[in-house]
Amino acid sequence: MDLDIRSALSLSPTGRAELFNAAYEGYVVPFHLDEQQMAFMDNAFDLDLDASRIAYRDGEPVGLGNLGLRGEDAWIGGVGVVSAARRSGVGEALMRALHEQARERDVRRVWLEVIVENTGALALYEKLGYEPVQDVEVWTLPGAEGEHEGREVPVAEAKARLPERHEPWQRADGTLANHDDVRGLVTDTGAMLFSVRSSAQLQQYAGEPESLLRALRTFGDVYILNLPADDPAAPVLRELGGSVVVRQHEMVLDLGH
């Protein structure tokens, strides 16, 4: 296998979006991004284009690996290979190249999520030394009108009521700091940070979840990314008519130093 692996800066923004879509064609869960959406991901998730990698074969891009960087932590923000080059070692080569970039930047831990049904990728990550952290789920809940006991407050006020704890990368403090649309809401028994875009998105919460979810769904259809499977909100979401659309394993690799 004659691969040339370079920085993601070697491709134009348009070229990266086109490669991403080709690499995720036929994926377990369909993905399709345009250039603007790719730029949003780069900013929101701190994807480092110098550290992220593109795999070339015969001068043509055949795979990509995105690497988010925050201090001693890194995140695999998608690794994909075009259909004609799959099952030929490109994915593993990209992952090893990302690990090399992470080590050069003194990263200690590399995080990722893998869809439960993607058994091939899971086997690769286990081979590379990743360990399971928790199972997480993507939830949807139909919007519903109605009164609720929540009241909006400044983000800092709601955040002060949330404990320090690990959150998946897409809802972690580092991600929320890159958004300008995060809002705060509190009830007598809880607090949450949320955003309203094409859907009402729960970012972080603490306390009794039912009153918070009843308030959130008044803003529109609810979307929750990577909620831990054993979170107290899960049975409440189910009782309110919510559905799990994706199940994933969150995993971490300890690079050590």
mmCIF file of N, CA, C and O in Angstrom, residues 53 55 61 67 69 81 132 140 185 196 201 209 212 219 223 225:
data_model
loop_
_atom_site.group_PDB
_atom_site.id
_atom_site.type_symbol
_atom_site.label_atom_id
_atom_site.label_comp_id
_atom_site.label_asym_id
_atom_site.label_seq_id
_atom_site.Cartn_x
_atom_site.Cartn_y
_atom_site.Cartn_z
ATOM 1 N N ARG A 53 -5.353 14.815 9.292
ATOM 2 C CA ARG A 53 -4.608 14.168 8.208
ATOM 3 C C ARG A 53 -5.499 13.835 7.009
ATOM 4 O O ARG A 53 -6.689 13.553 7.153
ATOM 5 N N ALA A 55 -5.168 11.182 3.598
ATOM 6 C CA ALA A 55 -4.418 10.100 2.960
ATOM 7 C C ALA A 55 -4.584 10.201 1.448
ATOM 8 O O ALA A 55 -5.710 10.335 0.948
ATOM 9 N N PRO A 61 -6.888 12.081 -3.058
ATOM 10 C CA PRO A 61 -7.267 11.871 -1.652
ATOM 11 C C PRO A 61 -8.228 10.693 -1.516
ATOM 12 O O PRO A 61 -9.224 10.613 -2.230
ATOM 13 N N LEU A 67 -8.729 15.722 13.823
ATOM 14 C CA LEU A 67 -8.235 15.691 15.195
ATOM 15 C C LEU A 67 -8.555 17.005 15.884
ATOM 16 O O LEU A 67 -8.110 18.076 15.454
ATOM 17 N N LEU A 69 -8.177 19.319 19.295
ATOM 18 C CA LEU A 69 -7.143 19.471 20.317
ATOM 19 C C LEU A 69 -7.582 20.468 21.379
ATOM 20 O O LEU A 69 -8.002 21.587 21.063
ATOM 21 N N VAL A 81 -12.867 6.647 4.856
ATOM 22 C CA VAL A 81 -12.114 6.219 3.677
ATOM 23 C C VAL A 81 -13.093 6.040 2.525
ATOM 24 O O VAL A 81 -14.188 5.487 2.710
ATOM 25 N N PRO A 132 -13.078 1.198 26.622
ATOM 26 C CA PRO A 132 -14.431 1.752 26.732
ATOM 27 C C PRO A 132 -14.558 2.669 27.936
ATOM 28 O O PRO A 132 -13.985 2.401 29.003
ATOM 29 N N THR A 140 -34.039 11.879 20.247
ATOM 30 C CA THR A 140 -34.952 12.895 19.751
ATOM 31 C C THR A 140 -36.237 12.828 20.561
ATOM 32 O O THR A 140 -36.616 11.765 21.059
ATOM 33 N N LEU A 185 -31.325 27.856 31.633
ATOM 34 C CA LEU A 185 -32.675 27.716 32.175
ATOM 35 C C LEU A 185 -32.576 26.970 33.491
ATOM 36 O O LEU A 185 -31.796 26.019 33.623
ATOM 37 N N VAL A 196 -31.068 26.629 20.761
ATOM 38 C CA VAL A 196 -32.204 26.450 19.857
ATOM 39 C C VAL A 196 -31.728 26.784 18.445
ATOM 40 O O VAL A 196 -31.420 27.930 18.144
ATOM 41 N N GLN A 201 -31.672 21.870 21.553
ATOM 42 C CA GLN A 201 -30.596 20.937 21.880
ATOM 43 C C GLN A 201 -30.167 21.077 23.337
ATOM 44 O O GLN A 201 -29.742 22.148 23.753
ATOM 45 N N PRO A 209 -34.549 15.706 35.869
ATOM 46 C CA PRO A 209 -34.615 15.970 34.429
ATOM 47 C C PRO A 209 -36.008 16.223 33.861
ATOM 48 O O PRO A 209 -36.131 16.906 32.838
ATOM 49 N N LEU A 212 -37.033 19.877 33.380
ATOM 50 C CA LEU A 212 -36.163 20.513 32.391
ATOM 51 C C LEU A 212 -36.535 20.086 30.975
ATOM 52 O O LEU A 212 -36.604 20.913 30.056
ATOM 53 N N PHE A 219 -39.573 24.634 23.173
ATOM 54 C CA PHE A 219 -38.813 25.412 22.191
ATOM 55 C C PHE A 219 -38.774 24.735 20.821
ATOM 56 O O PHE A 219 -38.250 25.307 19.860
ATOM 57 N N TYR A 223 -33.312 17.539 20.480
ATOM 58 C CA TYR A 223 -32.207 16.686 20.018
ATOM 59 C C TYR A 223 -31.152 16.685 21.110
ATOM 60 O O TYR A 223 -30.722 17.750 21.570
ATOM 61 N N LEU A 225 -27.413 14.985 21.982
ATOM 62 C CA LEU A 225 -26.285 14.247 21.421
ATOM 63 C C LEU A 225 -25.473 13.582 22.530
ATOM 64 O O LEU A 225 -25.012 14.246 23.464
#
